Amino acid sequence: MSFMRFSYWLRGDRPELGPDQRERLAIETARNRIFITGAMFIVGFTWITYGLVDASVLRQGNEPAVASGTDARELKTERADIVDRNGILLATDLPTNSLYADARVVKDPVESADMLLTALPDLDRDTLIRHLSSRKAFVWIRRNLTPEQQYEVNSLGVPGLNFQREERRVYPHGRLFSHVLGFTDIDNNGIAGAEREFDNELRINNGPLQLSVDTRVQYALEEEVESAMETYSAVGAAGLVMDVYTGEVIAMTSLPNFDPHRPGQAPADARFNRSTLGVYEMGSVFKLFNTAIALETGSANLNSVFDATEPLRVARFSIRDYHAENRWLTVPEILVHSSNIGSARMAMAFGGATQQKYLKKLGMLDKPEIELPEVGGPLVPNPWREINTMTIAFGHGIAVTPLQVVNGISTIANGGIRRPSTVLRQDGAPAGERVFSRETSDLMRRLMRLVVTEGSGKNAEVAGYFLGGKTGTSEKLVNGRYVKNARMSTFVAAFPMQDPKYVVLVTLDEPKGTKKTYGFATAGWVSAPAVGKVVTRIAPLLGIEPANAKAPEIEQALQIELRKGERKLASF
């Protein structure tokens, strides 16, 4: 089409057409022009509308900003929950908002700071003014605001303030599991306990992390241990419950404890885990290990007798009995009367090398195997002399954690197989290492029961549950010296002894005697009753019913004759 014809088409003017044709063409051209004009109007209107929406809704524009709930810097940690063995929630993340400032658009730092202080009065004014005057694009003002605080700050309308969504770790049971769970820092990084040990797994978040602990048992254990600690004015305490077949920690407490939401406000002593990190001389509890070694190696049997007529002197050291019988004692009597002299002589019969071998197998010479970062290594003698063999026989000269003791007693009670301690729920008993024969384990269960029925553990007796255990009282070692009248009092027991399922330990740090205990603060008076109370509460929760109807029959099956030693039978 030529330029001239194109111009005619635009005007609707076609000279070669007749009058009717030119009229129809003019109408059609007018209709096309209206359509094109309308389409252009719609496109323009849409473009303008999009610009307005983009400027007012999708962008924050160049105007000074006020507090906003959304930001490109939004952080999502997505940390997995932690639950107990029954699925009860122990730790979770809750969304929170944190306040930051874009100091570049803060008009008046001093006035803005004073306004903020009306909503957040605990902020430091000088620090706040310095932050708001920094001209930085991003500076934290306060992390993890409460909804009320966020509302109050937002109501101020201070330019340059914004909120960033974060996640805060929350512990529904407060202090109850503080030493098991640990805590996270303000950026939700695991800092202590299971939170630190499983930090990577929790961040991957493939589902809840299930621990071995039982919330119901934990409540009972902590209440009874705390009650004993207060009753006897102890400076601290530890308590443990373990499944003897799986090594699972069913409950663990260390007192004093702390609020995992505010760990920085707790003193170091409260954050210290006495159950896994503290190492102590456990006293006469070690006589159980000593006796088991003697029976296993054949260096003694239940009828063997040892001279306890007078203190045992080695060089400048003298080994005495707390309640001296001043006679020869059989193996059962050595445990019932808790004879240091008899235990030392028993250890000399199998020797230091054998003692080290079995204590190594029991895990007493290495750090405990458990999925927690707060683990203490044992204090062992080096070199291992004859005097060390003697004193270790009754729990002096070696320091271990309460966790190691509970694991060792579980090994004795479960048939002689040692399995690592764990805070993770297990599906059945994992593979383990045999330390003692079933025959030795059976004899030891009977001897442990005898300590409760006839010996220093009488105050732990609970009808129908057939506890068996051992007391242990030792002077506290501080800066390499023993402190007089500063004791560690421990009682550890398995139950029920005809078919042991669990081991319970209670340790009191520097308990004081009361009128009810006639001034005594030894384990049989202060720790044994606490273990009995714990068993009374947790046994029904764990599905163990008292066997009162069959009590005489069971007691008869567990009975060991407590025959007095006779000098003429001595083989020493």
Coordinates of C-alpha atoms in Angstrom, one line a residue:
M1 CA 0.0 0.0 0.0
S2 CA 1.4 3.4 -1.0
F3 CA 1.8 6.2 1.5
M4 CA -1.1 8.2 -0.1
R5 CA -3.5 5.2 0.2
F6 CA -2.4 4.5 3.8
S7 CA -3.1 8.1 4.7
Y8 CA -6.6 7.8 3.1
W9 CA -7.2 4.5 5.1
L10 CA -6.3 6.3 8.4
R11 CA -8.8 9.1 7.6
G12 CA -11.4 6.7 6.2
D13 CA -11.1 8.6 2.9
R14 CA -11.1 6.4 -0.2
P15 CA -11.6 8.5 -3.4
E16 CA -12.2 5.5 -5.7
L17 CA -15.1 4.2 -3.5
G18 CA -18.7 5.2 -4.0
P19 CA -20.7 7.3 -1.4
D20 CA -22.2 4.2 0.4
Q21 CA -19.0 2.3 0.5
R22 CA -17.1 5.3 2.0
E23 CA -19.8 5.6 4.7
R24 CA -19.5 2.0 5.8
L25 CA -15.7 2.3 5.7
A26 CA -15.9 5.4 7.9
I27 CA -18.0 3.5 10.5
E28 CA -15.7 0.5 10.6
T29 CA -12.6 2.8 11.0
A30 CA -14.3 4.6 13.8
R31 CA -15.1 1.3 15.6
N32 CA -11.4 0.2 15.2
R33 CA -10.2 3.4 16.6
I34 CA -12.5 3.1 19.7
F35 CA -11.3 -0.5 20.3
I36 CA -7.6 0.5 20.1
T37 CA -8.1 3.5 22.3
G38 CA -10.0 1.4 24.9
A39 CA -7.3 -1.3 24.9
M40 CA -4.6 1.3 25.4
F41 CA -6.6 2.9 28.3
I42 CA -6.9 -0.6 30.0
V43 CA -3.2 -1.3 29.6
G44 CA -2.3 2.1 31.0
F45 CA -4.7 1.8 33.9
T46 CA -3.3 -1.7 34.8
W47 CA 0.2 -0.4 34.7
I48 CA -0.6 2.6 37.0
T49 CA -2.5 0.3 39.4
Y50 CA 0.4 -2.2 39.6
G51 CA 2.8 0.7 40.3
L52 CA 0.6 1.9 43.2
V53 CA 0.4 -1.6 44.7
D54 CA 4.1 -2.1 44.3
A55 CA 4.9 1.1 46.0
S56 CA 2.4 0.9 48.8
V57 CA 2.3 -2.8 49.6
L58 CA 5.1 -4.8 48.0
R59 CA 7.9 -2.3 48.8
Q60 CA 8.8 -0.3 51.9
G61 CA 9.7 2.6 49.6
N62 CA 12.2 5.3 50.5
E63 CA 10.1 6.8 53.3
P64 CA 11.5 6.4 56.9
A65 CA 10.4 3.0 58.1
V66 CA 8.5 2.2 61.3
A67 CA 8.5 -1.2 63.0
S68 CA 7.4 -4.0 60.7
G69 CA 6.8 -7.6 61.2
T70 CA 8.4 -8.8 58.0
D71 CA 11.9 -8.4 56.6
A72 CA 14.2 -10.0 54.1
R73 CA 16.6 -11.0 56.9
E74 CA 14.0 -13.4 58.3
L75 CA 15.7 -16.4 60.0
K76 CA 14.3 -19.9 60.3
T77 CA 16.3 -22.3 62.5
E78 CA 13.8 -25.2 62.3
R79 CA 15.4 -27.1 65.3
A80 CA 13.8 -30.5 66.0
D81 CA 11.8 -31.2 69.1
I82 CA 13.1 -33.4 71.9
V83 CA 10.7 -35.9 73.6
D84 CA 10.9 -38.4 76.4
R85 CA 10.6 -42.2 75.9
N86 CA 6.8 -41.9 76.0
G87 CA 6.6 -39.0 73.5
I88 CA 6.2 -36.3 76.1
L89 CA 7.6 -32.9 74.8
L90 CA 10.8 -31.8 76.6
A91 CA 12.1 -29.1 74.2
T92 CA 10.6 -27.3 71.3
D93 CA 10.9 -24.1 69.2
L94 CA 8.4 -21.3 69.4
P95 CA 8.3 -18.4 66.9
T96 CA 9.3 -15.0 68.4
N97 CA 10.1 -11.6 67.0
S98 CA 13.3 -9.7 67.7
L99 CA 13.8 -5.9 67.4
Y100 CA 16.5 -4.3 65.3
A101 CA 17.1 -0.9 63.9
D102 CA 18.2 0.6 60.6
A103 CA 20.1 3.5 62.2
R104 CA 20.4 5.2 58.8
V105 CA 16.8 6.3 58.9
V106 CA 16.5 7.0 62.6
K107 CA 15.7 10.7 62.7
D108 CA 16.6 11.5 66.4
P109 CA 18.6 8.8 68.2
V110 CA 18.1 10.4 71.6
E111 CA 14.4 10.9 71.3
S112 CA 14.0 7.5 69.8
A113 CA 15.9 5.9 72.6
D114 CA 13.8 7.6 75.3
M115 CA 10.7 6.5 73.5
L116 CA 11.9 2.9 73.4
L117 CA 12.8 2.9 77.1
T118 CA 9.1 3.4 77.9
A119 CA 8.4 0.0 76.3
L120 CA 11.6 -1.7 77.2
P121 CA 12.8 -0.1 80.4
D122 CA 15.6 -2.6 81.2
L123 CA 17.6 -1.5 78.1
D124 CA 20.7 0.6 78.8
R125 CA 20.1 4.2 77.6
D126 CA 23.7 5.0 76.7
T127 CA 24.1 1.7 74.8
L128 CA 20.8 2.3 73.0
I129 CA 21.7 5.8 71.9
R130 CA 25.0 4.6 70.7
H131 CA 23.3 1.9 68.6
L132 CA 20.7 4.2 67.1
S133 CA 23.5 6.7 66.2
S134 CA 25.7 4.2 64.5
R135 CA 24.4 4.8 61.0
K136 CA 24.5 1.0 60.5
A137 CA 21.9 -0.7 58.4
F138 CA 21.3 -3.4 61.0
V139 CA 21.8 -3.4 64.7
W140 CA 20.1 -5.6 67.3
I141 CA 18.0 -3.8 70.0
R142 CA 16.4 -6.7 71.8
R143 CA 16.1 -10.4 70.9
N144 CA 13.0 -12.6 71.5
L145 CA 10.4 -10.1 72.5
T146 CA 7.1 -11.1 74.1
P147 CA 4.0 -10.4 72.2
E148 CA 3.2 -7.6 74.6
Q149 CA 6.6 -6.0 74.2
Q150 CA 6.3 -6.2 70.4
Y151 CA 2.9 -4.5 70.5
E152 CA 4.2 -1.7 72.7
V153 CA 7.2 -1.1 70.6
N154 CA 5.1 -1.1 67.4
S155 CA 2.7 1.4 68.9
L156 CA 5.5 3.9 69.4
G157 CA 5.8 4.4 65.6
V158 CA 9.5 5.1 65.8
P159 CA 11.0 5.3 62.3
G160 CA 13.8 2.8 61.6
L161 CA 12.7 0.0 63.9
N162 CA 11.8 -3.4 62.5
F163 CA 11.0 -6.9 63.7
Q164 CA 12.7 -10.1 62.6
R165 CA 11.1 -13.4 63.0
E166 CA 13.2 -16.0 64.9
E167 CA 12.7 -19.2 66.9
R168 CA 13.3 -19.5 70.6
R169 CA 14.0 -22.8 72.4
V170 CA 11.4 -23.5 75.1
Y171 CA 11.5 -26.2 77.8
P172 CA 8.0 -27.0 79.0
H173 CA 9.2 -28.7 82.2
G174 CA 11.5 -25.8 83.2
R175 CA 14.4 -27.0 85.5
L176 CA 13.3 -30.6 85.6
F177 CA 15.6 -31.9 82.8
S178 CA 18.1 -29.0 82.9
H179 CA 21.3 -31.2 83.1
V180 CA 20.0 -33.8 80.6
L181 CA 18.8 -31.4 78.0
G182 CA 21.2 -28.6 78.5
F183 CA 20.3 -25.4 76.7
T184 CA 20.9 -23.3 73.6
D185 CA 22.3 -19.8 73.1
I186 CA 20.3 -16.8 71.7
D187 CA 21.0 -18.0 68.2
N188 CA 19.6 -21.4 69.0
N189 CA 22.9 -23.2 68.9
G190 CA 23.3 -26.1 71.3
I191 CA 25.6 -25.1 74.2
A192 CA 25.2 -27.9 76.8
G193 CA 23.6 -31.3 77.4
A194 CA 21.7 -33.2 74.7
E195 CA 21.2 -29.9 72.9
R196 CA 24.9 -29.7 72.3
E197 CA 25.6 -33.4 71.8
F198 CA 22.9 -33.7 69.1
D199 CA 23.1 -30.2 67.7
N200 CA 23.7 -31.3 64.1
E201 CA 20.9 -33.9 64.2
L202 CA 18.5 -31.4 65.7
R203 CA 19.3 -28.9 63.0
I204 CA 18.7 -31.4 60.2
N205 CA 15.3 -31.9 61.9
N206 CA 14.2 -35.3 60.6
G207 CA 11.7 -35.6 63.4
P208 CA 11.8 -35.5 67.2
L209 CA 14.8 -36.7 69.1
Q210 CA 13.6 -39.4 71.5
L211 CA 15.5 -39.7 74.8
S212 CA 15.5 -42.6 77.2
V213 CA 14.2 -40.6 80.2
D214 CA 10.7 -40.9 81.6
T215 CA 9.1 -37.7 82.7
R216 CA 7.1 -39.4 85.4
V217 CA 10.1 -41.1 86.9
Q218 CA 12.1 -37.9 86.6
Y219 CA 9.6 -35.9 88.7
A220 CA 9.6 -38.6 91.4
L221 CA 13.4 -38.9 91.5
E222 CA 13.9 -35.1 91.7
E223 CA 11.3 -34.5 94.3
E224 CA 12.7 -37.2 96.6
V225 CA 16.3 -36.2 96.1
E226 CA 15.5 -32.6 96.7
S227 CA 13.6 -33.5 99.8
A228 CA 16.5 -35.4 101.2
M229 CA 18.9 -32.6 100.3
E230 CA 16.8 -30.1 102.2
T231 CA 16.1 -32.4 105.2
Y232 CA 19.8 -33.1 105.7
S233 CA 21.1 -29.6 104.7
A234 CA 23.3 -31.0 102.0
V235 CA 25.1 -28.6 99.6
G236 CA 24.3 -30.7 96.6
A237 CA 22.9 -34.0 95.5
A238 CA 22.7 -36.4 92.5
G239 CA 20.2 -39.1 91.6
L240 CA 20.0 -41.7 88.8
V241 CA 17.6 -44.5 87.6
M242 CA 18.9 -46.9 85.0
D243 CA 17.5 -49.9 83.2
V244 CA 19.9 -52.7 84.1
Y245 CA 19.5 -54.5 80.7
T246 CA 19.7 -51.7 78.2
G247 CA 21.9 -49.1 80.0
E248 CA 19.1 -46.5 79.4
V249 CA 19.1 -43.6 81.8
I250 CA 15.4 -43.4 82.9
A251 CA 16.0 -40.4 85.1
M252 CA 18.9 -38.2 86.1
T253 CA 19.0 -35.3 88.4
S254 CA 21.7 -33.0 89.8
L255 CA 21.0 -30.4 92.5
P256 CA 21.1 -27.5 92.6
N257 CA 19.8 -27.2 89.0
F258 CA 19.0 -24.2 86.8
D259 CA 16.5 -22.6 84.5
P260 CA 17.5 -23.6 80.9
H261 CA 15.7 -20.4 79.7
R262 CA 18.2 -18.3 81.7
P263 CA 21.3 -20.4 82.2
G264 CA 23.5 -17.3 82.4
Q265 CA 21.8 -16.2 85.6
A266 CA 22.7 -19.5 87.3
P267 CA 25.9 -19.9 89.4
A268 CA 28.5 -22.4 88.0
D269 CA 27.7 -24.9 90.8
A270 CA 24.1 -25.1 89.6
R271 CA 25.1 -25.8 86.0
F272 CA 27.6 -28.5 87.1
N273 CA 26.2 -32.0 86.5
R274 CA 27.1 -34.0 89.6
S275 CA 25.7 -37.2 88.0
T276 CA 28.0 -37.4 85.0
L277 CA 30.7 -34.7 85.4
G278 CA 31.4 -34.9 89.2
V279 CA 34.0 -37.5 90.2
Y280 CA 33.9 -38.7 93.8
E281 CA 35.3 -41.4 96.1
M282 CA 32.2 -43.5 96.4
G283 CA 33.3 -45.3 99.6
S284 CA 31.9 -48.8 100.5
V285 CA 29.8 -49.0 97.4
F286 CA 33.0 -50.3 95.8
K287 CA 32.9 -53.4 98.1
L288 CA 30.3 -54.8 95.8
F289 CA 32.8 -54.7 92.9
N290 CA 35.5 -56.0 95.1
T291 CA 33.4 -59.0 96.2
A292 CA 32.2 -59.8 92.7
I293 CA 35.9 -59.9 91.5
A294 CA 36.8 -62.3 94.3
L295 CA 33.9 -64.6 93.6
E296 CA 34.5 -64.5 89.8
T297 CA 38.2 -65.3 90.0
G298 CA 37.7 -68.0 92.6
S299 CA 40.0 -66.3 95.1
A300 CA 37.1 -66.4 97.6
N301 CA 33.7 -68.1 98.0
L302 CA 30.9 -67.5 100.4
N303 CA 32.5 -69.6 103.0
S304 CA 35.9 -67.9 102.9
V305 CA 36.9 -66.0 106.0
F306 CA 39.3 -63.1 106.4
D307 CA 41.0 -61.7 109.5
A308 CA 39.4 -58.5 110.7
T309 CA 40.5 -58.8 114.3
E310 CA 42.6 -55.7 114.3
P311 CA 43.4 -52.7 112.0
L312 CA 45.5 -53.5 109.0
R313 CA 48.8 -51.6 108.9
V314 CA 50.7 -51.0 105.7
A315 CA 53.8 -48.8 106.1
R316 CA 52.5 -45.5 107.6
F317 CA 48.9 -46.3 106.7
S318 CA 46.3 -47.9 109.0
I319 CA 43.0 -49.4 107.7
R320 CA 40.2 -49.6 110.2
D321 CA 36.6 -50.5 110.4
Y322 CA 33.9 -48.0 111.2
H323 CA 31.9 -50.5 113.2
A324 CA 34.7 -53.0 114.1
E325 CA 33.7 -56.6 114.8
N326 CA 37.2 -57.5 115.9
R327 CA 37.0 -61.0 114.5
W328 CA 37.3 -63.1 111.4
L329 CA 34.6 -62.5 108.9
T330 CA 33.0 -64.5 106.1
V331 CA 32.4 -62.9 102.8
P332 CA 28.7 -62.2 103.5
E333 CA 29.7 -60.6 106.8
I334 CA 32.3 -58.4 105.2
L335 CA 29.4 -56.8 103.2
V336 CA 26.8 -56.8 105.9
H337 CA 29.2 -55.1 108.4
S338 CA 30.9 -53.1 105.7
S339 CA 34.4 -54.2 106.8
N340 CA 37.2 -52.2 105.2
I341 CA 39.8 -54.6 106.7
G342 CA 38.1 -57.7 105.3
S343 CA 37.6 -56.0 101.9
A344 CA 41.3 -55.0 101.7
R345 CA 42.4 -58.6 102.6
M346 CA 40.0 -60.0 100.0
A347 CA 41.6 -57.7 97.4
M348 CA 45.1 -58.8 98.3
A349 CA 44.0 -62.3 97.7
F350 CA 43.4 -61.6 93.9
G351 CA 46.0 -58.9 93.5
G352 CA 46.3 -55.4 92.0
A353 CA 46.6 -56.6 88.4
T354 CA 43.3 -58.5 88.6
Q355 CA 41.7 -55.5 90.3
Q356 CA 42.7 -53.2 87.5
K357 CA 41.6 -55.7 84.8
Y358 CA 38.0 -56.0 86.2
L359 CA 37.6 -52.3 87.0
K360 CA 38.7 -51.6 83.4
K361 CA 36.0 -54.0 82.2
L362 CA 33.5 -52.3 84.4
G363 CA 34.3 -49.0 82.8
M364 CA 35.7 -47.5 86.1
L365 CA 39.1 -46.5 84.6
D366 CA 37.8 -44.5 81.6
K367 CA 35.4 -41.7 80.9
P368 CA 31.8 -42.9 81.0
E369 CA 30.2 -43.7 77.6
I370 CA 27.1 -41.5 77.3
E371 CA 25.8 -39.0 74.8
L372 CA 26.4 -35.9 76.9
P373 CA 29.4 -33.5 76.6
E374 CA 29.5 -33.0 80.4
V375 CA 31.4 -36.2 81.3
G376 CA 34.1 -36.5 84.0
G377 CA 37.1 -38.7 83.8
P378 CA 38.0 -40.9 86.8
L379 CA 40.9 -40.2 89.1
V380 CA 43.0 -43.3 89.4
P381 CA 46.4 -44.0 91.1
N382 CA 49.5 -44.0 89.0
P383 CA 51.5 -46.0 89.9
W384 CA 49.0 -48.6 91.2
R385 CA 50.7 -49.8 94.5
E386 CA 49.8 -52.4 97.0
I387 CA 48.2 -49.8 99.3
N388 CA 46.1 -48.6 96.4
T389 CA 44.8 -52.1 95.8
M390 CA 43.8 -52.3 99.4
T391 CA 42.0 -48.9 99.7
I392 CA 40.3 -49.1 96.3
A393 CA 38.7 -52.4 97.6
F394 CA 36.5 -50.1 99.9
G395 CA 36.2 -47.2 97.5
H396 CA 39.0 -44.9 98.6
G397 CA 41.9 -43.8 96.4
I398 CA 39.8 -43.8 93.2
A399 CA 37.2 -41.3 92.2
V400 CA 34.4 -42.0 89.6
T401 CA 31.1 -40.5 88.6
P402 CA 27.8 -41.6 90.0
L403 CA 26.9 -42.7 86.5
Q404 CA 29.8 -45.2 86.4
V405 CA 28.6 -46.7 89.7
V406 CA 25.1 -47.1 88.5
N407 CA 26.3 -48.8 85.3
G408 CA 28.6 -51.1 87.2
I409 CA 25.9 -52.2 89.6
S410 CA 23.6 -52.8 86.6
T411 CA 26.3 -55.1 85.2
I412 CA 26.4 -57.0 88.5
A413 CA 22.6 -57.3 88.7
N414 CA 21.7 -58.1 85.1
G415 CA 23.6 -61.4 84.8
G416 CA 27.1 -60.0 84.4
I417 CA 26.9 -58.2 81.0
R418 CA 28.1 -54.6 80.7
R419 CA 26.4 -52.3 78.3
P420 CA 27.2 -48.6 77.7
S421 CA 25.1 -46.0 79.4
T422 CA 22.8 -44.1 77.1
V423 CA 20.3 -41.2 77.1
L424 CA 18.7 -42.4 73.9
R425 CA 15.7 -44.7 73.9
Q426 CA 16.7 -48.3 72.9
D427 CA 14.6 -51.0 71.2
G428 CA 15.7 -53.9 73.3
A429 CA 19.1 -54.6 74.9
P430 CA 22.1 -53.8 72.8
A431 CA 25.1 -56.0 72.5
G432 CA 27.4 -56.0 75.6
E433 CA 30.5 -57.4 77.1
R434 CA 30.4 -60.2 79.7
V435 CA 32.3 -59.2 82.8
F436 CA 30.9 -61.7 85.4
S437 CA 29.3 -65.1 85.0
R438 CA 25.6 -65.7 85.7
E439 CA 26.6 -67.6 88.8
T440 CA 28.6 -64.7 90.2
S441 CA 25.7 -62.3 89.4
D442 CA 23.3 -64.6 91.2
L443 CA 25.4 -64.7 94.3
M444 CA 25.9 -61.0 94.3
R445 CA 22.2 -60.3 94.1
R446 CA 21.7 -62.4 97.2
L447 CA 24.5 -60.6 99.0
M448 CA 23.1 -57.2 98.0
R449 CA 19.7 -58.3 99.4
L450 CA 21.4 -59.3 102.6
V451 CA 22.8 -55.8 103.0
V452 CA 19.3 -54.4 103.1
T453 CA 17.7 -57.0 105.3
E454 CA 20.6 -57.4 107.8
G455 CA 23.1 -54.6 107.2
S456 CA 23.5 -50.9 106.7
G457 CA 20.8 -50.6 104.0
K458 CA 17.8 -51.5 106.3
N459 CA 16.4 -48.0 106.0
A460 CA 15.8 -48.5 102.2
E461 CA 13.5 -51.5 102.6
V462 CA 10.2 -51.3 100.7
A463 CA 7.8 -54.1 101.3
G464 CA 7.2 -56.3 98.2
Y465 CA 10.1 -54.8 96.1
F466 CA 13.1 -56.7 97.5
L467 CA 15.7 -54.1 97.2
G468 CA 19.4 -55.0 97.3
G469 CA 22.2 -52.6 97.4
K470 CA 25.1 -51.0 99.3
T471 CA 25.8 -47.9 101.3
G472 CA 28.9 -45.8 100.8
T473 CA 30.2 -42.9 102.9
S474 CA 33.5 -41.2 102.2
E475 CA 35.2 -38.1 103.4
K476 CA 35.2 -35.3 100.8
L477 CA 38.4 -34.7 99.0
V478 CA 39.1 -30.9 98.4
N479 CA 42.3 -29.6 96.9
G480 CA 44.0 -33.0 97.6
R481 CA 43.0 -33.1 101.3
Y482 CA 40.3 -34.9 103.1
V483 CA 37.9 -32.6 104.8
K484 CA 36.7 -33.9 108.2
N485 CA 32.9 -34.0 108.6
A486 CA 32.4 -33.2 104.9
R487 CA 31.0 -36.4 103.5
M488 CA 29.7 -37.9 100.3
S489 CA 26.9 -40.3 101.3
T490 CA 25.6 -42.7 98.7
F491 CA 23.2 -45.6 98.5
V492 CA 22.7 -47.6 95.4
A493 CA 20.2 -50.4 95.0
A494 CA 18.7 -52.7 92.3
F495 CA 15.2 -54.0 92.4
P496 CA 13.4 -56.4 92.6
M497 CA 16.4 -58.7 93.4
Q498 CA 14.7 -61.9 92.3
D499 CA 14.6 -60.4 88.8
P500 CA 16.3 -57.0 88.7
K501 CA 14.9 -54.4 86.4
Y502 CA 16.3 -51.0 87.6
V503 CA 19.1 -49.5 89.6
V504 CA 18.5 -46.4 91.7
L505 CA 21.3 -44.2 93.2
V506 CA 21.1 -41.2 95.5
T507 CA 24.2 -39.3 96.6
L508 CA 24.1 -36.4 99.1
D509 CA 27.0 -33.9 99.1
E510 CA 27.9 -32.8 102.7
P511 CA 24.7 -33.9 104.5
K512 CA 24.2 -33.0 108.1
G513 CA 22.8 -35.3 110.7
T514 CA 19.4 -34.5 112.4
K515 CA 17.7 -35.4 115.6
K516 CA 15.9 -38.2 113.8
T517 CA 19.2 -39.7 112.6
Y518 CA 20.8 -39.2 116.1
G519 CA 23.2 -36.8 114.5
F520 CA 24.5 -39.4 111.9
A521 CA 24.9 -38.3 108.3
T522 CA 26.2 -41.6 106.9
A523 CA 24.6 -43.2 103.8
G524 CA 22.5 -45.7 105.7
W525 CA 20.8 -42.8 107.6
V526 CA 20.4 -40.2 104.9
S527 CA 20.6 -41.7 101.4
A528 CA 19.1 -45.2 101.9
P529 CA 15.7 -43.8 103.0
A530 CA 15.6 -41.6 99.9
V531 CA 16.2 -44.5 97.6
G532 CA 13.4 -46.4 99.3
K533 CA 11.0 -43.5 98.7
V534 CA 12.0 -43.3 95.1
V535 CA 11.3 -47.0 94.5
T536 CA 8.0 -46.7 96.2
R537 CA 6.9 -44.0 93.8
I538 CA 8.5 -45.2 90.5
A539 CA 7.9 -49.0 90.7
P540 CA 4.1 -48.7 89.9
L541 CA 4.9 -46.2 87.1
L542 CA 7.3 -48.8 85.6
G543 CA 4.8 -51.6 85.8
I544 CA 6.4 -53.4 88.7
E545 CA 3.9 -54.6 91.3
P546 CA 4.8 -55.5 94.8
A547 CA 5.1 -59.2 95.3
N548 CA 3.6 -59.2 98.8
A549 CA 1.7 -62.5 98.4
K550 CA 4.9 -64.4 97.4
A551 CA 7.2 -62.5 99.7
P552 CA 8.2 -65.4 102.0
E553 CA 8.8 -67.7 98.9
I554 CA 11.0 -65.0 97.2
E555 CA 12.8 -64.1 100.3
Q556 CA 13.6 -67.8 100.9
A557 CA 15.0 -68.1 97.4
L558 CA 17.2 -65.0 97.9
Q559 CA 18.4 -66.0 101.4
I560 CA 22.1 -66.6 102.2
E561 CA 23.1 -68.0 105.5
L562 CA 24.9 -65.4 107.5
R563 CA 27.3 -67.7 109.3
K564 CA 29.9 -66.2 111.6
G565 CA 33.5 -66.7 110.7
E566 CA 35.6 -69.0 112.8
R567 CA 39.3 -68.7 113.3
K568 CA 39.9 -72.4 112.7
L569 CA 38.5 -72.0 109.1
A570 CA 40.9 -69.3 108.2
S571 CA 42.9 -69.7 105.1
F572 CA 44.7 -66.4 105.3

